[in-house]
Amino acid sequence: MYSEKVLDHFHHPRNQGKMKAADGIGQVGNPVCGDIMKIYIKVGQNADSVPIIEDIKFETLGCGAAIATSSMLTEMAKGKTIDEALKIGKLEIAQELGGLPEAKLHCSILAHDGLKAAVADYRQNKNKS
Ligand code: FES
């Protein structure tokens, strides 16, 4: 029922764990199932001084699909400008994983919303300093 890529990211999640001194932290809950996820981002700048996601980590209290989609999102977002990373849609994450079963599509919401929340937190922190 899961693609090999989903199983790979579930069994060997990339960028999983806490990040010390993160520039932004987003915590979200999935309204469908109540699962929780946290995304940490470290923001740097590219050669044109545009803010980029220099590093990203996640912690998920959720199902296998939530872990796999979070892991894939961190790989897709790392190195991208913040604006590019925010454009990564939940269907795109599922597609990169070789698809998700229909009943598990909602699980990719967590990763997507977690990144948005982490960026909002980063922007708020930046405005305070
Ligand atoms: Fe909750 Fe998948 S069942 S995120």
mmCIF file of N, CA and C and ligand atoms in Angstrom:
data_model
loop_
_atom_site.group_PDB
_atom_site.id
_atom_site.type_symbol
_atom_site.label_atom_id
_atom_site.label_comp_id
_atom_site.label_asym_id
_atom_site.label_seq_id
_atom_site.Cartn_x
_atom_site.Cartn_y
_atom_site.Cartn_z
ATOM 1 N N MET A 1 0.813 -1.206 0.000
ATOM 2 C CA MET A 1 0.000 0.000 0.000
ATOM 3 C C MET A 1 0.856 1.269 0.000
ATOM 4 N N TYR A 2 2.051 1.223 0.603
ATOM 5 C CA TYR A 2 2.969 2.365 0.535
ATOM 6 C C TYR A 2 4.029 2.114 -0.537
ATOM 7 N N SER A 3 4.478 3.210 -1.187
ATOM 8 C CA SER A 3 5.552 3.084 -2.171
ATOM 9 C C SER A 3 6.866 2.786 -1.435
ATOM 10 N N GLU A 4 7.860 2.329 -2.191
ATOM 11 C CA GLU A 4 9.162 2.029 -1.567
ATOM 12 C C GLU A 4 9.792 3.279 -0.979
ATOM 13 N N LYS A 5 9.569 4.401 -1.654
ATOM 14 C CA LYS A 5 10.153 5.667 -1.183
ATOM 15 C C LYS A 5 9.535 6.076 0.155
ATOM 16 N N VAL A 6 8.222 5.883 0.293
ATOM 17 C CA VAL A 6 7.555 6.199 1.563
ATOM 18 C C VAL A 6 8.165 5.341 2.667
ATOM 19 N N LEU A 7 8.294 4.041 2.395
ATOM 20 C CA LEU A 7 8.830 3.122 3.401
ATOM 21 C C LEU A 7 10.271 3.489 3.765
ATOM 22 N N ASP A 8 11.050 3.894 2.759
ATOM 23 C CA ASP A 8 12.437 4.287 3.000
ATOM 24 C C ASP A 8 12.488 5.504 3.927
ATOM 25 N N HIS A 9 11.673 6.524 3.642
ATOM 26 C CA HIS A 9 11.688 7.737 4.475
ATOM 27 C C HIS A 9 11.094 7.473 5.857
ATOM 28 N N PHE A 10 10.200 6.483 5.935
ATOM 29 C CA PHE A 10 9.629 6.130 7.236
ATOM 30 C C PHE A 10 10.669 5.397 8.084
ATOM 31 N N HIS A 11 11.357 4.447 7.472
ATOM 32 C CA HIS A 11 12.340 3.655 8.230
ATOM 33 C C HIS A 11 13.655 4.414 8.459
ATOM 34 N N HIS A 12 13.987 5.321 7.548
ATOM 35 C CA HIS A 12 15.238 6.091 7.674
ATOM 36 C C HIS A 12 14.940 7.571 7.501
ATOM 37 N N PRO A 13 14.223 8.162 8.453
ATOM 38 C CA PRO A 13 13.847 9.567 8.278
ATOM 39 C C PRO A 13 15.063 10.491 8.198
ATOM 40 N N ARG A 14 15.010 11.430 7.235
ATOM 41 C CA ARG A 14 16.106 12.405 7.091
ATOM 42 C C ARG A 14 15.772 13.616 7.973
ATOM 43 N N ASN A 15 16.792 14.194 8.547
ATOM 44 C CA ASN A 15 16.660 15.458 9.301
ATOM 45 C C ASN A 15 15.666 15.365 10.460
ATOM 46 N N GLN A 16 15.667 14.226 11.140
ATOM 47 C CA GLN A 16 14.747 14.082 12.267
ATOM 48 C C GLN A 16 15.469 14.480 13.558
ATOM 49 N N GLY A 17 14.772 15.171 14.436
ATOM 50 C CA GLY A 17 15.335 15.530 15.739
ATOM 51 C C GLY A 17 15.191 17.001 16.031
ATOM 52 N N LYS A 18 15.669 17.383 17.208
ATOM 53 C CA LYS A 18 15.589 18.780 17.654
ATOM 54 C C LYS A 18 16.711 19.586 17.013
ATOM 55 N N MET A 19 16.520 20.897 16.900
ATOM 56 C CA MET A 19 17.610 21.772 16.452
ATOM 57 C C MET A 19 17.883 22.796 17.549
ATOM 58 N N LYS A 20 19.154 22.891 17.925
ATOM 59 C CA LYS A 20 19.504 23.900 18.935
ATOM 60 C C LYS A 20 19.574 25.262 18.255
ATOM 61 N N ALA A 21 19.169 26.293 18.937
ATOM 62 C CA ALA A 21 19.246 27.672 18.438
ATOM 63 C C ALA A 21 18.610 27.829 17.063
ATOM 64 N N ALA A 22 17.405 27.284 16.908
ATOM 65 C CA ALA A 22 16.687 27.434 15.628
ATOM 66 C C ALA A 22 16.245 28.889 15.465
ATOM 67 N N ASP A 23 16.159 29.344 14.213
ATOM 68 C CA ASP A 23 15.674 30.713 13.962
ATOM 69 C C ASP A 23 14.149 30.765 13.953
ATOM 70 N N GLY A 24 13.530 29.620 13.696
ATOM 71 C CA GLY A 24 12.066 29.572 13.705
ATOM 72 C C GLY A 24 11.598 28.173 14.064
ATOM 73 N N ILE A 25 10.541 28.088 14.880
ATOM 74 C CA ILE A 25 9.983 26.786 15.263
ATOM 75 C C ILE A 25 8.482 26.830 15.024
ATOM 76 N N GLY A 26 7.979 25.837 14.331
ATOM 77 C CA GLY A 26 6.538 25.777 14.086
ATOM 78 C C GLY A 26 5.978 24.483 14.638
ATOM 79 N N GLN A 27 4.929 24.588 15.423
ATOM 80 C CA GLN A 27 4.272 23.368 15.911
ATOM 81 C C GLN A 27 2.834 23.382 15.438
ATOM 82 N N VAL A 28 2.427 22.284 14.825
ATOM 83 C CA VAL A 28 1.049 22.208 14.329
ATOM 84 C C VAL A 28 0.442 20.849 14.662
ATOM 85 N N GLY A 29 -0.882 20.826 14.716
ATOM 86 C CA GLY A 29 -1.604 19.580 14.931
ATOM 87 C C GLY A 29 -2.459 19.297 13.708
ATOM 88 N N ASN A 30 -2.611 18.044 13.397
ATOM 89 C CA ASN A 30 -3.450 17.679 12.256
ATOM 90 C C ASN A 30 -4.912 17.645 12.706
ATOM 91 N N PRO A 31 -5.749 18.507 12.111
ATOM 92 C CA PRO A 31 -7.144 18.554 12.548
ATOM 93 C C PRO A 31 -7.889 17.245 12.301
ATOM 94 N N VAL A 32 -7.402 16.438 11.366
ATOM 95 C CA VAL A 32 -8.112 15.194 11.035
ATOM 96 C C VAL A 32 -7.890 14.115 12.081
ATOM 97 N N CYS A 33 -6.624 13.982 12.574
ATOM 98 C CA CYS A 33 -6.327 12.851 13.464
ATOM 99 C C CYS A 33 -5.750 13.263 14.809
ATOM 100 N N GLY A 34 -5.362 14.546 14.965
ATOM 101 C CA GLY A 34 -4.817 15.003 16.243
ATOM 102 C C GLY A 34 -3.323 14.783 16.387
ATOM 103 N N ASP A 35 -2.659 14.250 15.362
ATOM 104 C CA ASP A 35 -1.208 14.065 15.442
ATOM 105 C C ASP A 35 -0.496 15.429 15.446
ATOM 106 N N ILE A 36 0.747 15.410 15.956
ATOM 107 C CA ILE A 36 1.465 16.678 16.165
ATOM 108 C C ILE A 36 2.822 16.660 15.476
ATOM 109 N N MET A 37 3.241 17.816 14.976
ATOM 110 C CA MET A 37 4.579 17.897 14.396
ATOM 111 C C MET A 37 5.228 19.240 14.662
ATOM 112 N N LYS A 38 6.552 19.197 14.789
ATOM 113 C CA LYS A 38 7.325 20.401 15.031
ATOM 114 C C LYS A 38 8.374 20.517 13.932
ATOM 115 N N ILE A 39 8.522 21.703 13.369
ATOM 116 C CA ILE A 39 9.569 21.937 12.369
ATOM 117 C C ILE A 39 10.495 23.032 12.888
ATOM 118 N N TYR A 40 11.790 22.802 12.768
ATOM 119 C CA TYR A 40 12.792 23.790 13.161
ATOM 120 C C TYR A 40 13.519 24.259 11.903
ATOM 121 N N ILE A 41 13.742 25.569 11.788
ATOM 122 C CA ILE A 41 14.531 26.044 10.642
ATOM 123 C C ILE A 41 15.678 26.942 11.084
ATOM 124 N N LYS A 42 16.749 26.846 10.323
ATOM 125 C CA LYS A 42 17.895 27.744 10.484
ATOM 126 C C LYS A 42 17.938 28.525 9.177
ATOM 127 N N VAL A 43 17.963 29.840 9.270
ATOM 128 C CA VAL A 43 17.893 30.662 8.055
ATOM 129 C C VAL A 43 19.245 31.297 7.771
ATOM 130 N N GLY A 44 19.678 31.188 6.524
ATOM 131 C CA GLY A 44 20.917 31.846 6.085
ATOM 132 C C GLY A 44 20.600 32.721 4.883
ATOM 133 N N GLN A 45 21.611 33.058 4.123
ATOM 134 C CA GLN A 45 21.389 33.891 2.934
ATOM 135 C C GLN A 45 22.125 33.284 1.751
ATOM 136 N N ASN A 46 21.552 33.435 0.552
ATOM 137 C CA ASN A 46 22.277 32.974 -0.631
ATOM 138 C C ASN A 46 23.176 34.108 -1.143
ATOM 139 N N ALA A 47 23.819 33.878 -2.289
ATOM 140 C CA ALA A 47 24.783 34.846 -2.826
ATOM 141 C C ALA A 47 24.121 36.194 -3.117
ATOM 142 N N ASP A 48 22.807 36.195 -3.343
ATOM 143 C CA ASP A 48 22.088 37.458 -3.604
ATOM 144 C C ASP A 48 21.485 38.048 -2.333
ATOM 145 N N SER A 49 21.935 37.563 -1.173
ATOM 146 C CA SER A 49 21.428 38.020 0.138
ATOM 147 C C SER A 49 19.944 37.750 0.338
ATOM 148 N N VAL A 50 19.436 36.724 -0.340
ATOM 149 C CA VAL A 50 18.032 36.328 -0.153
ATOM 150 C C VAL A 50 18.003 35.249 0.935
ATOM 151 N N PRO A 51 17.084 35.360 1.899
ATOM 152 C CA PRO A 51 17.029 34.344 2.961
ATOM 153 C C PRO A 51 16.719 32.945 2.426
ATOM 154 N N ILE A 52 17.514 31.986 2.874
ATOM 155 C CA ILE A 52 17.283 30.595 2.466
ATOM 156 C C ILE A 52 17.145 29.699 3.704
ATOM 157 N N ILE A 53 16.538 28.540 3.493
ATOM 158 C CA ILE A 53 16.470 27.529 4.560
ATOM 159 C C ILE A 53 17.814 26.815 4.562
ATOM 160 N N GLU A 54 18.669 27.213 5.490
ATOM 161 C CA GLU A 54 20.013 26.636 5.533
ATOM 162 C C GLU A 54 19.969 25.234 6.133
ATOM 163 N N ASP A 55 19.132 25.071 7.145
ATOM 164 C CA ASP A 55 18.988 23.762 7.774
ATOM 165 C C ASP A 55 17.548 23.621 8.263
ATOM 166 N N ILE A 56 17.088 22.384 8.321
ATOM 167 C CA ILE A 56 15.696 22.145 8.733
ATOM 168 C C ILE A 56 15.606 20.776 9.396
ATOM 169 N N LYS A 57 14.862 20.715 10.482
ATOM 170 C CA LYS A 57 14.679 19.440 11.188
ATOM 171 C C LYS A 57 13.225 19.298 11.600
ATOM 172 N N PHE A 58 12.830 18.067 11.884
ATOM 173 C CA PHE A 58 11.438 17.868 12.305
ATOM 174 C C PHE A 58 11.349 16.836 13.418
ATOM 175 N N GLU A 59 10.287 16.965 14.201
ATOM 176 C CA GLU A 59 9.907 15.945 15.181
ATOM 177 C C GLU A 59 8.424 15.699 14.963
ATOM 178 N N THR A 60 8.035 14.447 14.831
ATOM 179 C CA THR A 60 6.628 14.130 14.577
ATOM 180 C C THR A 60 6.116 13.079 15.549
ATOM 181 N N LEU A 61 4.978 13.384 16.125
ATOM 182 C CA LEU A 61 4.240 12.372 16.879
ATOM 183 C C LEU A 61 3.084 11.994 15.986
ATOM 184 N N GLY A 62 3.363 11.142 15.016
ATOM 185 C CA GLY A 62 2.324 10.851 14.045
ATOM 186 C C GLY A 62 2.542 9.516 13.370
ATOM 187 N N CYS A 63 1.767 9.267 12.361
ATOM 188 C CA CYS A 63 1.796 7.980 11.672
ATOM 189 C C CYS A 63 2.988 7.878 10.713
ATOM 190 N N GLY A 64 3.138 6.737 10.096
ATOM 191 C CA GLY A 64 4.240 6.515 9.165
ATOM 192 C C GLY A 64 4.231 7.488 8.002
ATOM 193 N N ALA A 65 3.050 7.797 7.490
ATOM 194 C CA ALA A 65 2.950 8.723 6.346
ATOM 195 C C ALA A 65 3.361 10.126 6.778
ATOM 196 N N ALA A 66 3.047 10.499 8.021
ATOM 197 C CA ALA A 66 3.435 11.827 8.517
ATOM 198 C C ALA A 66 4.957 11.911 8.633
ATOM 199 N N ILE A 67 5.570 10.836 9.095
ATOM 200 C CA ILE A 67 7.029 10.819 9.220
ATOM 201 C C ILE A 67 7.674 10.885 7.828
ATOM 202 N N ALA A 68 7.162 10.097 6.899
ATOM 203 C CA ALA A 68 7.738 10.071 5.551
ATOM 204 C C ALA A 68 7.564 11.425 4.853
ATOM 205 N N THR A 69 6.395 12.047 4.994
ATOM 206 C CA THR A 69 6.185 13.323 4.300
ATOM 207 C C THR A 69 7.028 14.427 4.951
ATOM 208 N N SER A 70 7.194 14.366 6.276
ATOM 209 C CA SER A 70 8.022 15.371 6.953
ATOM 210 C C SER A 70 9.467 15.227 6.499
ATOM 211 N N SER A 71 9.928 13.980 6.457
ATOM 212 C CA SER A 71 11.296 13.710 6.028
ATOM 213 C C SER A 71 11.517 14.222 4.599
ATOM 214 N N MET A 72 10.575 13.934 3.713
ATOM 215 C CA MET A 72 10.704 14.377 2.317
ATOM 216 C C MET A 72 10.660 15.887 2.223
ATOM 217 N N LEU A 73 9.776 16.520 2.984
ATOM 218 C CA LEU A 73 9.688 17.984 2.931
ATOM 219 C C LEU A 73 11.031 18.612 3.329
ATOM 220 N N THR A 74 11.662 18.075 4.377
ATOM 221 C CA THR A 74 12.930 18.680 4.812
ATOM 222 C C THR A 74 13.966 18.581 3.680
ATOM 223 N N GLU A 75 13.960 17.464 2.957
ATOM 224 C CA GLU A 75 14.913 17.323 1.844
ATOM 225 C C GLU A 75 14.591 18.300 0.718
ATOM 226 N N MET A 76 13.302 18.483 0.460
ATOM 227 C CA MET A 76 12.898 19.370 -0.640
ATOM 228 C C MET A 76 13.144 20.842 -0.289
ATOM 229 N N ALA A 77 13.014 21.197 0.994
ATOM 230 C CA ALA A 77 13.086 22.612 1.390
ATOM 231 C C ALA A 77 14.515 23.087 1.634
ATOM 232 N N LYS A 78 15.389 22.158 2.027
ATOM 233 C CA LYS A 78 16.754 22.548 2.400
ATOM 234 C C LYS A 78 17.466 23.226 1.228
ATOM 235 N N GLY A 79 18.017 24.409 1.469
ATOM 236 C CA GLY A 79 18.762 25.118 0.432
ATOM 237 C C GLY A 79 17.897 26.036 -0.417
ATOM 238 N N LYS A 80 16.578 25.895 -0.319
ATOM 239 C CA LYS A 80 15.688 26.745 -1.115
ATOM 240 C C LYS A 80 15.519 28.101 -0.426
ATOM 241 N N THR A 81 15.143 29.127 -1.199
ATOM 242 C CA THR A 81 14.785 30.396 -0.568
ATOM 243 C C THR A 81 13.494 30.147 0.203
ATOM 244 N N ILE A 82 13.228 30.998 1.188
ATOM 245 C CA ILE A 82 12.030 30.811 2.002
ATOM 246 C C ILE A 82 10.784 30.838 1.110
ATOM 247 N N ASP A 83 10.752 31.768 0.171
ATOM 248 C CA ASP A 83 9.562 31.865 -0.690
ATOM 249 C C ASP A 83 9.375 30.600 -1.532
ATOM 250 N N GLU A 84 10.489 30.062 -2.038
ATOM 251 C CA GLU A 84 10.390 28.820 -2.832
ATOM 252 C C GLU A 84 9.906 27.665 -1.957
ATOM 253 N N ALA A 85 10.453 27.592 -0.746
ATOM 254 C CA ALA A 85 10.100 26.484 0.153
ATOM 255 C C ALA A 85 8.621 26.537 0.516
ATOM 256 N N LEU A 86 8.100 27.756 0.692
ATOM 257 C CA LEU A 86 6.682 27.878 1.062
ATOM 258 C C LEU A 86 5.756 27.441 -0.071
ATOM 259 N N LYS A 87 6.303 27.429 -1.287
ATOM 260 C CA LYS A 87 5.469 27.030 -2.436
ATOM 261 C C LYS A 87 5.353 25.504 -2.583
ATOM 262 N N ILE A 88 6.132 24.746 -1.786
ATOM 263 C CA ILE A 88 6.061 23.283 -1.900
ATOM 264 C C ILE A 88 4.691 22.837 -1.393
ATOM 265 N N GLY A 89 3.886 22.305 -2.281
ATOM 266 C CA GLY A 89 2.525 21.914 -1.922
ATOM 267 C C GLY A 89 2.480 20.503 -1.362
ATOM 268 N N LYS A 90 1.418 20.199 -0.640
ATOM 269 C CA LYS A 90 1.342 18.865 -0.040
ATOM 270 C C LYS A 90 1.215 17.770 -1.098
ATOM 271 N N LEU A 91 0.602 18.100 -2.224
ATOM 272 C CA LEU A 91 0.499 17.086 -3.282
ATOM 273 C C LEU A 91 1.860 16.828 -3.923
ATOM 274 N N GLU A 92 2.671 17.899 -3.973
ATOM 275 C CA GLU A 92 4.018 17.768 -4.531
ATOM 276 C C GLU A 92 4.867 16.843 -3.640
ATOM 277 N N ILE A 93 4.693 16.988 -2.323
ATOM 278 C CA ILE A 93 5.448 16.126 -1.394
ATOM 279 C C ILE A 93 5.029 14.669 -1.621
ATOM 280 N N ALA A 94 3.726 14.449 -1.715
ATOM 281 C CA ALA A 94 3.205 13.094 -1.925
ATOM 282 C C ALA A 94 3.714 12.522 -3.247
ATOM 283 N N GLN A 95 3.751 13.395 -4.268
ATOM 284 C CA GLN A 95 4.220 12.960 -5.588
ATOM 285 C C GLN A 95 5.690 12.530 -5.528
ATOM 286 N N GLU A 96 6.517 13.332 -4.855
ATOM 287 C CA GLU A 96 7.941 13.021 -4.705
ATOM 288 C C GLU A 96 8.149 11.671 -4.030
ATOM 289 N N LEU A 97 7.174 11.298 -3.190
ATOM 290 C CA LEU A 97 7.270 10.026 -2.463
ATOM 291 C C LEU A 97 6.716 8.863 -3.284
ATOM 292 N N GLY A 98 6.330 9.149 -4.516
ATOM 293 C CA GLY A 98 5.767 8.086 -5.352
ATOM 294 C C GLY A 98 4.306 7.839 -5.033
ATOM 295 N N GLY A 99 3.661 8.838 -4.427
ATOM 296 C CA GLY A 99 2.229 8.742 -4.137
ATOM 297 C C GLY A 99 1.957 8.279 -2.717
ATOM 298 N N LEU A 100 0.755 8.630 -2.241
ATOM 299 C CA LEU A 100 0.289 8.184 -0.919
ATOM 300 C C LEU A 100 -1.105 7.618 -1.114
ATOM 301 N N PRO A 101 -1.469 6.622 -0.309
ATOM 302 C CA PRO A 101 -2.851 6.133 -0.405
ATOM 303 C C PRO A 101 -3.816 7.280 -0.091
ATOM 304 N N GLU A 102 -4.943 7.285 -0.781
ATOM 305 C CA GLU A 102 -5.951 8.356 -0.629
ATOM 306 C C GLU A 102 -6.223 8.693 0.850
ATOM 307 N N ALA A 103 -6.379 7.665 1.668
ATOM 308 C CA ALA A 103 -6.737 7.868 3.079
ATOM 309 C C ALA A 103 -5.605 8.499 3.878
ATOM 310 N N LYS A 104 -4.411 8.554 3.281
ATOM 311 C CA LYS A 104 -3.251 9.078 4.008
ATOM 312 C C LYS A 104 -2.802 10.437 3.464
ATOM 313 N N LEU A 105 -3.517 10.959 2.498
ATOM 314 C CA LEU A 105 -3.127 12.240 1.903
ATOM 315 C C LEU A 105 -3.146 13.362 2.942
ATOM 316 N N HIS A 106 -4.084 13.277 3.877
ATOM 317 C CA HIS A 106 -4.194 14.343 4.881
ATOM 318 C C HIS A 106 -2.959 14.417 5.769
ATOM 319 N N CYS A 107 -2.175 13.334 5.841
ATOM 320 C CA CYS A 107 -0.998 13.307 6.708
ATOM 321 C C CYS A 107 0.067 14.298 6.223
ATOM 322 N N SER A 108 0.073 14.596 4.916
ATOM 323 C CA SER A 108 1.092 15.505 4.399
ATOM 324 C C SER A 108 0.789 16.954 4.781
ATOM 325 N N ILE A 109 -0.395 17.210 5.327
ATOM 326 C CA ILE A 109 -0.749 18.564 5.769
ATOM 327 C C ILE A 109 0.187 19.005 6.885
ATOM 328 N N LEU A 110 0.545 18.050 7.745
ATOM 329 C CA LEU A 110 1.375 18.386 8.905
ATOM 330 C C LEU A 110 2.697 19.030 8.482
ATOM 331 N N ALA A 111 3.404 18.390 7.584
ATOM 332 C CA ALA A 111 4.704 18.898 7.168
ATOM 333 C C ALA A 111 4.548 20.278 6.525
ATOM 334 N N HIS A 112 3.568 20.375 5.659
ATOM 335 C CA HIS A 112 3.301 21.607 4.931
ATOM 336 C C HIS A 112 2.983 22.756 5.900
ATOM 337 N N ASP A 113 2.054 22.523 6.823
ATOM 338 C CA ASP A 113 1.653 23.567 7.769
ATOM 339 C C ASP A 113 2.754 23.843 8.795
ATOM 340 N N GLY A 114 3.523 22.812 9.140
ATOM 341 C CA GLY A 114 4.622 22.990 10.094
ATOM 342 C C GLY A 114 5.666 23.945 9.550
ATOM 343 N N LEU A 115 5.994 23.824 8.273
ATOM 344 C CA LEU A 115 6.977 24.717 7.665
ATOM 345 C C LEU A 115 6.434 26.149 7.651
ATOM 346 N N LYS A 116 5.166 26.291 7.286
ATOM 347 C CA LYS A 116 4.562 27.635 7.261
ATOM 348 C C LYS A 116 4.636 28.271 8.656
ATOM 349 N N ALA A 117 4.352 27.486 9.689
ATOM 350 C CA ALA A 117 4.369 27.997 11.059
ATOM 351 C C ALA A 117 5.797 28.362 11.480
ATOM 352 N N ALA A 118 6.775 27.570 11.068
ATOM 353 C CA ALA A 118 8.176 27.856 11.426
ATOM 354 C C ALA A 118 8.637 29.158 10.759
ATOM 355 N N VAL A 119 8.227 29.371 9.520
ATOM 356 C CA VAL A 119 8.602 30.613 8.820
ATOM 357 C C VAL A 119 7.922 31.809 9.484
ATOM 358 N N ALA A 120 6.661 31.653 9.874
ATOM 359 C CA ALA A 120 5.943 32.741 10.547
ATOM 360 C C ALA A 120 6.655 33.080 11.859
ATOM 361 N N ASP A 121 7.113 32.057 12.587
ATOM 362 C CA ASP A 121 7.818 32.272 13.844
ATOM 363 C C ASP A 121 9.144 32.989 13.585
ATOM 364 N N TYR A 122 9.864 32.557 12.556
ATOM 365 C CA TYR A 122 11.130 33.201 12.187
ATOM 366 C C TYR A 122 10.901 34.687 11.875
ATOM 367 N N ARG A 123 9.842 34.978 11.091
ATOM 368 C CA ARG A 123 9.586 36.379 10.693
ATOM 369 C C ARG A 123 9.210 37.222 11.912
ATOM 370 N N GLN A 124 8.489 36.610 12.824
ATOM 371 C CA GLN A 124 8.104 37.333 14.046
ATOM 372 C C GLN A 124 9.339 37.621 14.904
ATOM 373 N N ASN A 125 10.207 36.617 15.049
ATOM 374 C CA ASN A 125 11.438 36.798 15.831
ATOM 375 C C ASN A 125 12.309 37.889 15.222
ATOM 376 N N LYS A 126 12.361 37.902 13.885
ATOM 377 C CA LYS A 126 13.199 38.869 13.177
ATOM 378 C C LYS A 126 12.678 40.284 13.404
ATOM 379 N N ASN A 127 11.363 40.426 13.396
ATOM 380 C CA ASN A 127 10.776 41.757 13.589
ATOM 381 C C ASN A 127 10.989 42.281 14.996
ATOM 382 N N LYS A 128 11.156 41.327 15.945
ATOM 383 C CA LYS A 128 11.364 41.735 17.339
ATOM 384 C C LYS A 128 12.774 42.251 17.546
ATOM 385 N N SER A 129 13.747 41.699 16.747
ATOM 386 C CA SER A 129 15.140 42.076 16.992
ATOM 387 C C SER A 129 15.531 43.344 16.243
HETATM 388 FE FE1 FES B 1 -2.301 11.473 11.711
HETATM 389 FE FE2 FES B 1 -1.267 10.460 9.568
HETATM 390 S S1 FES B 1 -2.868 9.606 10.734
HETATM 391 S S2 FES B 1 -0.795 12.349 10.462
#
